[in-house]
Amino acid sequence: MQRTKITQLLKRTEPSENIRVQGWVRTRRDAKGFSFIELNDGSCLANLQIIADQTLPNYDDLIHQVTTGTALTVQGQLVPSQGKGQQWELRSTAIAVLGSAPEDFPLQKKRHSDEYLRTIAHLRPRTNKYGAVFRIRSELAFAVHQFFHERDFRYVHTPILTASDCEGAGEMFRVTTLPPGKTSVADDFFGTEANLTVSGQLEAEMLALSLGDVYTFGPTFRAENSNTRRHAAEFWMVEPEMAFCDLEQNVAMAETLIRYLTNHALTHCSADIDLFARFVDKDLMKKLDLLVSSEFVRIPYKEALAQLEHSGHAFEYPVSYGQDLQSEHERYLTERVFKRPVFVYDFPENIKPFYMRLNDDQETVASMDLLVPEIGEIIGGSQREERYDVLVRRMETMGLSKDNYWWYLQSRHYGSVPHSGFGLGFERLIMLMTGISNIRDVIPFPRTPKNISF
């Protein structure tokens, strides 16, 4: 008999015979001659109540094995529930233990702290909170692909191993096969220094200059020793790249994407999002409705700086031209000044990567960051520098070797066109959709400084 998922059972409109479910025990309550077993299979937030009674041939021996965490196979009849808060329950005709869980199972029926659950990341998806966040993560990953497919983008795969530093900051993880004591990169696997990628953007640009509109969606890595709630060493990025596209069109696409993904989450993840609205962030629904209904603010970097300088607020990091915005500045703009998402654009060229297009003022670049309340930056993007001579000058200013980027420069020789793109931090998107404040809690096995467990 084929297994039926609990999420499918809960959609049924009529009782059913010969139902088979499999899952893990959340709780068991005993009464005289029968027991209530709450079973969850991970397919949805809701448990299915199993009624087990003494008509089961192995009831007396079985019931003491049915502890929290135990994996069961249950067969029975789906019937209307006599209890409140649930439509159906399963009157069991056969129960078998697939995997027992002793009394020291770490997830008992009580509230555990996020800090504790990070130490048992292999088990935390069985909790309501983490089951919900990872289902939302799955659904939004699907929605990303759906969004771009509906708009005729091509999904491309860019390398995880690279010899190029997209951001130009040097915060990359070295990958080597050299034994201890050997240092010559000529003897290494690739014959040159290799690193884990911080972005698939440069390669995506090459494909956009052939295919038109493309996107890549995959893991990226940054060896930045920032042990904050917003930073991880391994994270996922959604990176569209669009040919024949200027900064204004790029900003419009980023806003459309956020609005689309928010709508998708509200429509397809309502039960899981409701959990976070009740127990994590009481204002979550109001914030998500704002993402769907409000126009995002667009403001140049200089004006954003003026708003901060004239605010009278005592910031930990002083505000000054030529400095990047800190998290406290980003949150002040979104939470205190505008009270909604904000695009800041035209940043000084000295604080942005080499590939961003130099504006006519010779001082700023055609760049944009999307800032959202409580998180700060969630998207960073730009119009790319399509002019060969200007790109070379910027690389020389930043001390980058033209030899390492010969292929990137060559693309500006052969039919170069204006093109733009951005990167959406997928974990920060999940934080936005759930109200979770720590990036470690929206990715199954977080990689942060001094932490590579599991």
Coordinates of C-alpha atoms in Angstrom, one line a residue:
M1 CA 0.0 0.0 0.0
Q2 CA 1.4 3.4 -1.0
R3 CA 2.1 6.0 1.7
T4 CA -0.1 9.1 1.8
K5 CA 1.3 12.3 3.0
I6 CA -0.4 14.1 5.8
T7 CA -0.7 17.3 3.8
Q8 CA -2.7 15.4 1.2
L9 CA -4.9 13.7 3.8
L10 CA -5.9 17.1 5.2
K11 CA -7.2 18.2 1.9
R12 CA -9.7 15.3 1.6
T13 CA -13.4 16.0 1.8
E14 CA -14.6 12.4 2.5
P15 CA -13.6 9.6 4.9
S16 CA -11.3 6.9 3.4
E17 CA -10.5 3.3 4.0
N18 CA -7.1 1.6 3.9
I19 CA -5.0 4.7 4.5
R20 CA -1.2 4.3 5.2
V21 CA 0.8 7.0 6.7
Q22 CA 4.4 7.2 8.0
G23 CA 6.0 9.7 10.2
W24 CA 7.5 10.6 13.6
V25 CA 5.7 10.7 16.9
R26 CA 5.3 14.2 18.4
T27 CA 3.4 13.1 21.5
R28 CA 1.4 10.2 23.0
R29 CA -1.5 10.5 25.4
D30 CA -2.9 7.4 27.1
A31 CA -6.4 6.8 28.3
K32 CA -8.1 3.6 29.5
G33 CA -7.8 1.0 26.7
F34 CA -6.6 3.4 24.0
S35 CA -4.0 6.1 23.1
F36 CA -3.8 9.3 21.1
I37 CA -0.7 9.5 19.0
E38 CA 0.2 12.8 17.3
L39 CA 2.1 11.9 14.1
N40 CA 4.0 14.3 11.8
D41 CA 5.7 13.4 8.5
G42 CA 7.2 16.8 7.7
S43 CA 4.9 17.5 4.8
C44 CA 3.1 20.2 6.6
L45 CA 2.8 21.9 10.0
A46 CA -0.2 20.0 11.1
N47 CA 0.0 16.6 12.9
L48 CA -2.4 13.8 12.3
Q49 CA -4.0 12.2 15.3
I50 CA -3.8 8.5 15.4
I51 CA -6.2 6.5 17.5
A52 CA -4.7 3.2 18.8
D53 CA -6.8 0.9 21.0
Q54 CA -6.7 -2.6 22.4
T55 CA -8.2 -4.1 19.2
L56 CA -4.6 -3.9 17.8
P57 CA -3.2 -7.4 18.3
N58 CA 0.1 -6.0 19.6
Y59 CA -1.3 -3.0 21.5
D60 CA 0.1 -3.8 25.0
D61 CA 3.6 -4.5 23.7
L62 CA 3.6 -1.7 21.1
I63 CA 2.3 1.3 23.0
H64 CA 5.3 1.5 25.4
Q65 CA 7.6 1.7 22.3
V66 CA 5.7 4.7 20.9
T67 CA 7.8 7.5 22.5
T68 CA 8.5 11.0 21.2
G69 CA 10.7 10.8 18.1
T70 CA 9.8 7.2 17.2
A71 CA 9.2 6.5 13.5
L72 CA 6.0 4.6 12.7
T73 CA 4.0 3.1 9.9
V74 CA 0.3 3.3 10.5
Q75 CA -2.6 1.8 8.5
G76 CA -6.2 2.6 9.2
Q77 CA -9.4 4.5 8.4
L78 CA -9.6 8.2 7.9
V79 CA -12.6 9.4 9.9
P80 CA -14.0 12.8 11.1
S81 CA -12.3 13.8 14.3
Q82 CA -14.2 14.1 17.5
G83 CA -11.7 16.6 18.8
K84 CA -11.4 20.4 18.3
G85 CA -9.0 22.0 15.8
Q86 CA -8.7 19.1 13.4
Q87 CA -11.0 17.7 10.7
W88 CA -9.7 14.2 10.4
E89 CA -8.1 11.5 12.5
L90 CA -6.9 8.0 11.7
R91 CA -8.3 5.0 13.5
S92 CA -5.5 2.5 13.2
T93 CA -5.8 -1.1 12.2
A94 CA -2.1 -1.8 12.2
I95 CA 1.0 0.0 13.6
A96 CA 4.6 -0.9 13.2
V97 CA 7.7 0.7 14.6
L98 CA 10.2 1.6 11.9
G99 CA 12.8 3.3 14.2
S100 CA 12.7 3.6 17.9
A101 CA 13.7 6.7 19.9
P102 CA 14.9 6.2 23.5
E103 CA 13.9 8.4 26.4
D104 CA 16.9 10.7 25.9
F105 CA 15.5 12.0 22.5
P106 CA 16.6 15.6 22.6
L107 CA 13.4 17.1 21.3
Q108 CA 10.8 16.7 24.1
K109 CA 7.5 18.5 24.3
K110 CA 8.8 21.9 25.5
R111 CA 10.2 25.1 23.9
H112 CA 13.9 24.9 23.1
S113 CA 16.1 27.9 22.5
D114 CA 17.5 28.6 19.0
E115 CA 21.0 28.5 20.5
Y116 CA 20.4 24.9 21.8
L117 CA 18.8 23.8 18.5
R118 CA 21.8 25.0 16.5
T119 CA 23.8 22.4 18.5
I120 CA 21.5 19.6 17.2
A121 CA 21.0 20.9 13.6
H122 CA 20.6 17.4 12.4
L123 CA 17.3 17.1 14.5
R124 CA 15.9 20.6 14.6
P125 CA 14.0 20.2 11.3
R126 CA 11.6 18.0 13.3
T127 CA 10.4 21.0 15.4
N128 CA 7.5 23.1 14.2
K129 CA 9.6 26.2 13.7
Y130 CA 12.4 24.7 11.7
G131 CA 10.1 22.4 9.7
A132 CA 8.1 25.5 8.7
V133 CA 11.2 27.6 7.8
F134 CA 12.6 24.8 5.6
R135 CA 9.3 24.2 3.8
I136 CA 9.1 28.0 3.1
R137 CA 12.7 27.9 1.9
S138 CA 11.8 25.0 -0.5
E139 CA 8.7 26.8 -1.8
L140 CA 10.5 30.1 -2.4
A141 CA 13.3 28.3 -4.3
F142 CA 10.7 26.9 -6.6
A143 CA 9.1 30.4 -6.9
V144 CA 12.4 31.9 -7.9
H145 CA 12.7 29.5 -10.9
Q146 CA 9.0 30.0 -11.7
F147 CA 9.4 33.8 -11.7
F148 CA 12.3 33.8 -14.2
H149 CA 10.8 31.1 -16.4
E150 CA 7.6 33.1 -16.8
R151 CA 9.8 36.0 -18.1
D152 CA 11.8 33.9 -20.6
F153 CA 15.1 33.9 -18.6
R154 CA 17.5 31.1 -19.1
Y155 CA 18.8 29.2 -16.0
V156 CA 22.5 28.9 -16.2
H157 CA 25.1 27.1 -14.1
T158 CA 28.2 29.0 -13.1
P159 CA 31.4 27.6 -11.6
I160 CA 31.8 27.1 -7.8
L161 CA 35.6 26.9 -8.3
T162 CA 37.1 30.0 -9.8
A163 CA 40.3 32.0 -10.2
S164 CA 38.5 35.3 -10.3
D165 CA 37.6 37.5 -7.4
C166 CA 34.2 39.1 -8.4
E167 CA 34.0 41.5 -5.5
G168 CA 37.7 42.5 -5.5
A169 CA 37.9 42.3 -1.7
G170 CA 40.1 39.2 -1.4
E171 CA 37.8 37.5 1.1
M172 CA 37.8 34.1 -0.6
F173 CA 38.4 30.5 0.5
R174 CA 41.5 29.0 -1.1
V175 CA 41.0 25.5 -2.6
T176 CA 44.2 23.4 -2.9
T177 CA 45.5 19.9 -3.2
L178 CA 49.0 20.8 -2.3
P179 CA 50.4 18.8 0.7
P180 CA 51.7 20.7 3.8
G181 CA 55.0 22.5 3.0
K182 CA 54.4 22.9 -0.7
T183 CA 53.5 26.4 -1.8
S184 CA 54.1 26.6 -5.5
V185 CA 50.7 27.1 -7.2
A186 CA 52.3 25.7 -10.4
D187 CA 52.2 22.3 -8.7
D188 CA 48.6 22.7 -7.6
F189 CA 45.7 20.9 -9.3
F190 CA 44.8 23.7 -11.6
G191 CA 48.3 25.1 -11.9
T192 CA 47.1 28.4 -10.5
E193 CA 45.4 29.7 -7.4
A194 CA 41.8 28.5 -7.1
N195 CA 39.0 29.7 -4.8
L196 CA 35.4 29.1 -3.9
T197 CA 33.3 31.6 -5.7
V198 CA 31.8 34.7 -4.0
S199 CA 29.4 35.2 -7.0
G200 CA 28.5 33.7 -10.3
Q201 CA 28.0 37.2 -11.8
L202 CA 31.0 37.5 -14.0
E203 CA 30.3 34.2 -15.8
A204 CA 26.5 35.0 -15.9
E205 CA 27.4 38.3 -17.7
M206 CA 29.1 36.2 -20.5
L207 CA 26.0 34.1 -20.9
A208 CA 23.7 37.2 -20.9
L209 CA 25.8 38.7 -23.7
S210 CA 24.9 35.6 -25.7
L211 CA 21.5 34.4 -24.5
G212 CA 19.9 37.7 -23.4
D213 CA 18.4 37.4 -20.0
V214 CA 19.8 34.7 -17.7
Y215 CA 20.0 33.9 -14.0
T216 CA 22.0 31.6 -11.7
F217 CA 20.9 30.4 -8.3
G218 CA 23.4 28.5 -6.2
P219 CA 25.8 28.5 -3.2
T220 CA 28.5 31.2 -2.8
F221 CA 31.2 31.5 -0.2
R222 CA 32.9 34.4 1.6
A223 CA 35.8 34.2 4.0
E224 CA 34.7 37.3 5.9
N225 CA 35.3 36.9 9.6
S226 CA 31.9 38.5 10.5
N227 CA 30.2 36.7 13.3
T228 CA 26.9 38.6 13.0
R229 CA 23.3 37.6 12.7
R230 CA 23.3 38.6 9.0
H231 CA 26.5 36.9 7.8
A232 CA 27.4 33.4 6.9
A233 CA 30.5 31.9 5.2
E234 CA 28.3 29.8 2.8
F235 CA 25.1 31.2 1.5
W236 CA 22.8 31.1 -1.6
M237 CA 22.4 33.8 -4.1
V238 CA 19.9 34.5 -6.8
E239 CA 21.7 36.4 -9.6
P240 CA 19.9 37.5 -12.7
E241 CA 21.8 39.2 -15.5
M242 CA 20.0 41.1 -18.3
A243 CA 21.3 42.3 -21.6
F244 CA 20.2 45.6 -23.1
C245 CA 19.2 46.7 -19.5
D246 CA 20.0 49.9 -17.7
L247 CA 20.0 50.6 -13.9
E248 CA 16.4 51.9 -13.9
Q249 CA 15.1 48.7 -15.5
N250 CA 17.3 46.6 -13.1
V251 CA 15.8 48.3 -10.1
A252 CA 12.3 47.7 -11.5
M253 CA 13.0 44.0 -12.0
A254 CA 14.4 43.7 -8.4
E255 CA 11.2 45.2 -7.0
T256 CA 9.0 43.0 -9.1
L257 CA 10.9 39.9 -7.9
I258 CA 10.5 40.7 -4.2
R259 CA 6.8 41.5 -4.6
Y260 CA 6.2 38.2 -6.6
L261 CA 8.1 36.1 -4.0
T262 CA 6.2 37.7 -1.1
N263 CA 2.8 37.0 -2.8
H264 CA 3.9 33.5 -3.5
A265 CA 4.8 32.9 0.1
L266 CA 1.5 34.3 1.4
T267 CA -0.4 32.2 -1.0
H268 CA 1.4 28.9 -0.8
C269 CA 2.9 28.9 2.7
S270 CA 0.1 30.5 4.7
A271 CA 0.0 28.0 7.6
D272 CA 3.8 28.1 8.1
I273 CA 3.9 31.9 7.8
D274 CA 1.1 32.1 10.4
L275 CA 3.3 30.2 12.8
F276 CA 5.9 32.9 12.6
A277 CA 3.3 35.6 12.8
R278 CA 2.1 34.2 16.1
F279 CA 5.3 33.2 17.8
V280 CA 8.2 35.0 16.2
D281 CA 7.2 38.4 14.9
K282 CA 3.7 39.7 15.8
D283 CA 4.0 42.4 13.0
L284 CA 5.0 39.9 10.3
M285 CA 1.8 40.0 8.3
K286 CA 1.8 43.8 8.4
K287 CA 5.3 43.8 7.0
L288 CA 4.6 41.3 4.3
D289 CA 1.5 43.2 3.2
L290 CA 3.6 46.3 3.0
L291 CA 6.0 44.5 0.6
V292 CA 3.1 43.6 -1.6
S293 CA 1.2 46.9 -1.6
S294 CA 3.7 49.7 -1.1
E295 CA 5.9 51.4 -3.7
F296 CA 9.6 51.0 -2.8
V297 CA 11.5 54.3 -2.2
R298 CA 14.3 55.3 -4.6
I299 CA 16.9 57.7 -3.3
P300 CA 20.5 58.5 -4.4
Y301 CA 23.3 57.8 -2.0
K302 CA 24.0 61.5 -1.4
E303 CA 20.3 62.1 -0.4
A304 CA 20.3 59.1 1.8
L305 CA 23.5 60.4 3.5
A306 CA 21.8 63.8 4.0
Q307 CA 18.8 62.1 5.7
L308 CA 21.1 60.4 8.1
E309 CA 23.3 63.4 8.8
H310 CA 20.3 65.6 9.6
S311 CA 18.5 63.0 11.6
G312 CA 20.0 64.1 15.0
H313 CA 20.5 60.4 15.7
A314 CA 23.7 59.3 17.4
F315 CA 25.0 56.4 15.3
E316 CA 27.7 54.1 16.4
Y317 CA 29.4 54.5 13.1
P318 CA 29.7 58.1 11.9
V319 CA 28.1 59.0 8.6
S320 CA 30.4 60.4 6.0
Y321 CA 30.6 60.6 2.2
G322 CA 32.7 57.9 0.7
Q323 CA 31.8 55.3 3.3
D324 CA 29.5 52.4 2.8
L325 CA 26.2 52.4 4.8
Q326 CA 26.3 50.3 7.9
S327 CA 23.5 48.1 9.1
E328 CA 22.3 50.7 11.6
H329 CA 22.2 53.3 8.8
E330 CA 20.2 51.0 6.5
R331 CA 17.7 50.1 9.3
Y332 CA 17.3 53.8 10.3
L333 CA 16.3 54.7 6.7
T334 CA 13.9 51.8 6.3
E335 CA 12.4 51.8 9.8
R336 CA 12.5 55.4 11.0
V337 CA 12.6 57.6 7.9
F338 CA 10.6 55.9 5.1
K339 CA 9.0 52.9 7.0
R340 CA 9.2 50.7 3.9
P341 CA 11.8 49.2 1.5
V342 CA 14.3 51.6 0.1
F343 CA 16.5 51.5 -3.0
V344 CA 19.7 53.5 -2.5
Y345 CA 21.6 54.1 -5.8
D346 CA 24.6 55.9 -7.3
F347 CA 27.2 55.0 -4.7
P348 CA 30.7 56.5 -4.8
E349 CA 32.9 54.5 -7.2
N350 CA 35.6 53.9 -4.6
I351 CA 33.5 51.7 -2.4
K352 CA 32.0 49.5 -5.1
P353 CA 33.5 46.7 -7.2
F354 CA 35.4 47.3 -10.5
Y355 CA 32.6 46.1 -12.8
M356 CA 30.0 48.7 -12.0
R357 CA 29.4 51.4 -14.6
L358 CA 31.0 54.8 -14.0
N359 CA 28.5 57.6 -14.1
D360 CA 29.0 60.8 -16.1
D361 CA 30.0 62.6 -12.9
Q362 CA 33.1 60.5 -12.8
E363 CA 32.5 60.1 -9.1
T364 CA 29.7 57.6 -8.7
V365 CA 28.7 54.3 -10.3
A366 CA 25.3 53.0 -11.5
S367 CA 24.8 50.8 -8.5
M368 CA 21.8 50.0 -6.2
D369 CA 21.2 48.4 -2.9
L370 CA 17.7 47.4 -1.8
L371 CA 17.3 47.9 2.0
V372 CA 14.4 46.4 3.9
P373 CA 13.3 46.9 7.5
E374 CA 15.0 44.9 10.3
I375 CA 17.5 43.2 7.9
G376 CA 19.1 46.0 5.9
E377 CA 20.6 45.1 2.5
I378 CA 18.8 42.2 0.8
I379 CA 19.8 43.0 -2.8
G380 CA 22.9 44.5 -4.4
G381 CA 23.2 45.3 -8.1
S382 CA 24.4 47.6 -10.8
Q383 CA 24.5 48.4 -14.4
R384 CA 27.8 46.8 -15.6
E385 CA 30.6 48.7 -17.2
E386 CA 30.4 47.9 -20.9
R387 CA 33.1 50.3 -22.1
Y388 CA 36.5 48.6 -22.4
D389 CA 38.7 51.6 -21.7
V390 CA 36.8 52.6 -18.6
L391 CA 36.8 49.1 -17.3
V392 CA 40.5 48.8 -17.7
R393 CA 41.1 52.0 -15.8
R394 CA 38.9 50.9 -12.9
M395 CA 40.7 47.6 -12.7
E396 CA 44.1 49.3 -12.7
T397 CA 42.9 51.7 -9.9
M398 CA 41.9 48.7 -7.8
G399 CA 45.1 46.7 -8.5
L400 CA 43.5 43.9 -10.4
S401 CA 45.5 42.0 -13.0
K402 CA 44.2 42.3 -16.6
D403 CA 45.7 38.9 -17.3
N404 CA 43.4 37.2 -14.8
Y405 CA 40.4 38.8 -16.4
W406 CA 41.4 38.6 -20.1
W407 CA 38.2 36.8 -21.0
Y408 CA 36.0 39.3 -19.2
L409 CA 37.7 42.2 -20.9
Q410 CA 37.5 40.5 -24.3
S411 CA 33.7 40.5 -23.9
R412 CA 33.9 44.3 -24.2
H413 CA 35.6 44.0 -27.6
Y414 CA 33.1 41.8 -29.3
G415 CA 29.6 43.3 -29.5
S416 CA 29.4 44.8 -25.9
V417 CA 26.0 46.1 -24.9
P418 CA 24.6 47.8 -21.8
H419 CA 23.7 45.2 -19.3
S420 CA 22.7 45.0 -15.7
G421 CA 22.1 42.5 -12.9
F422 CA 21.8 42.0 -9.1
G423 CA 22.2 39.5 -6.4
L424 CA 19.5 38.6 -4.0
G425 CA 20.7 37.0 -0.7
F426 CA 18.4 34.0 -0.5
E427 CA 18.8 33.5 3.3
R428 CA 18.0 37.2 3.9
L429 CA 14.9 36.7 1.8
I430 CA 13.8 33.8 4.1
M431 CA 14.5 36.0 7.2
L432 CA 12.3 38.7 5.6
M433 CA 9.5 36.2 5.0
T434 CA 9.6 34.6 8.5
G435 CA 10.7 37.4 10.9
I436 CA 13.7 35.2 12.0
S437 CA 16.5 37.6 13.0
N438 CA 19.5 35.3 12.7
I439 CA 20.8 33.9 9.4
R440 CA 21.9 30.7 11.2
D441 CA 18.3 29.8 11.6
V442 CA 17.1 29.9 8.0
I443 CA 19.7 27.5 6.4
P444 CA 19.8 23.9 7.5
F445 CA 23.5 23.6 8.3
P446 CA 25.0 27.1 8.8
R447 CA 28.7 27.7 8.1
T448 CA 30.0 30.6 10.2
P449 CA 33.4 31.4 11.7
K450 CA 34.6 28.5 13.9
N451 CA 31.5 26.5 13.0
I452 CA 31.5 23.7 10.4
S453 CA 29.6 21.0 12.3
F454 CA 27.3 18.6 10.6

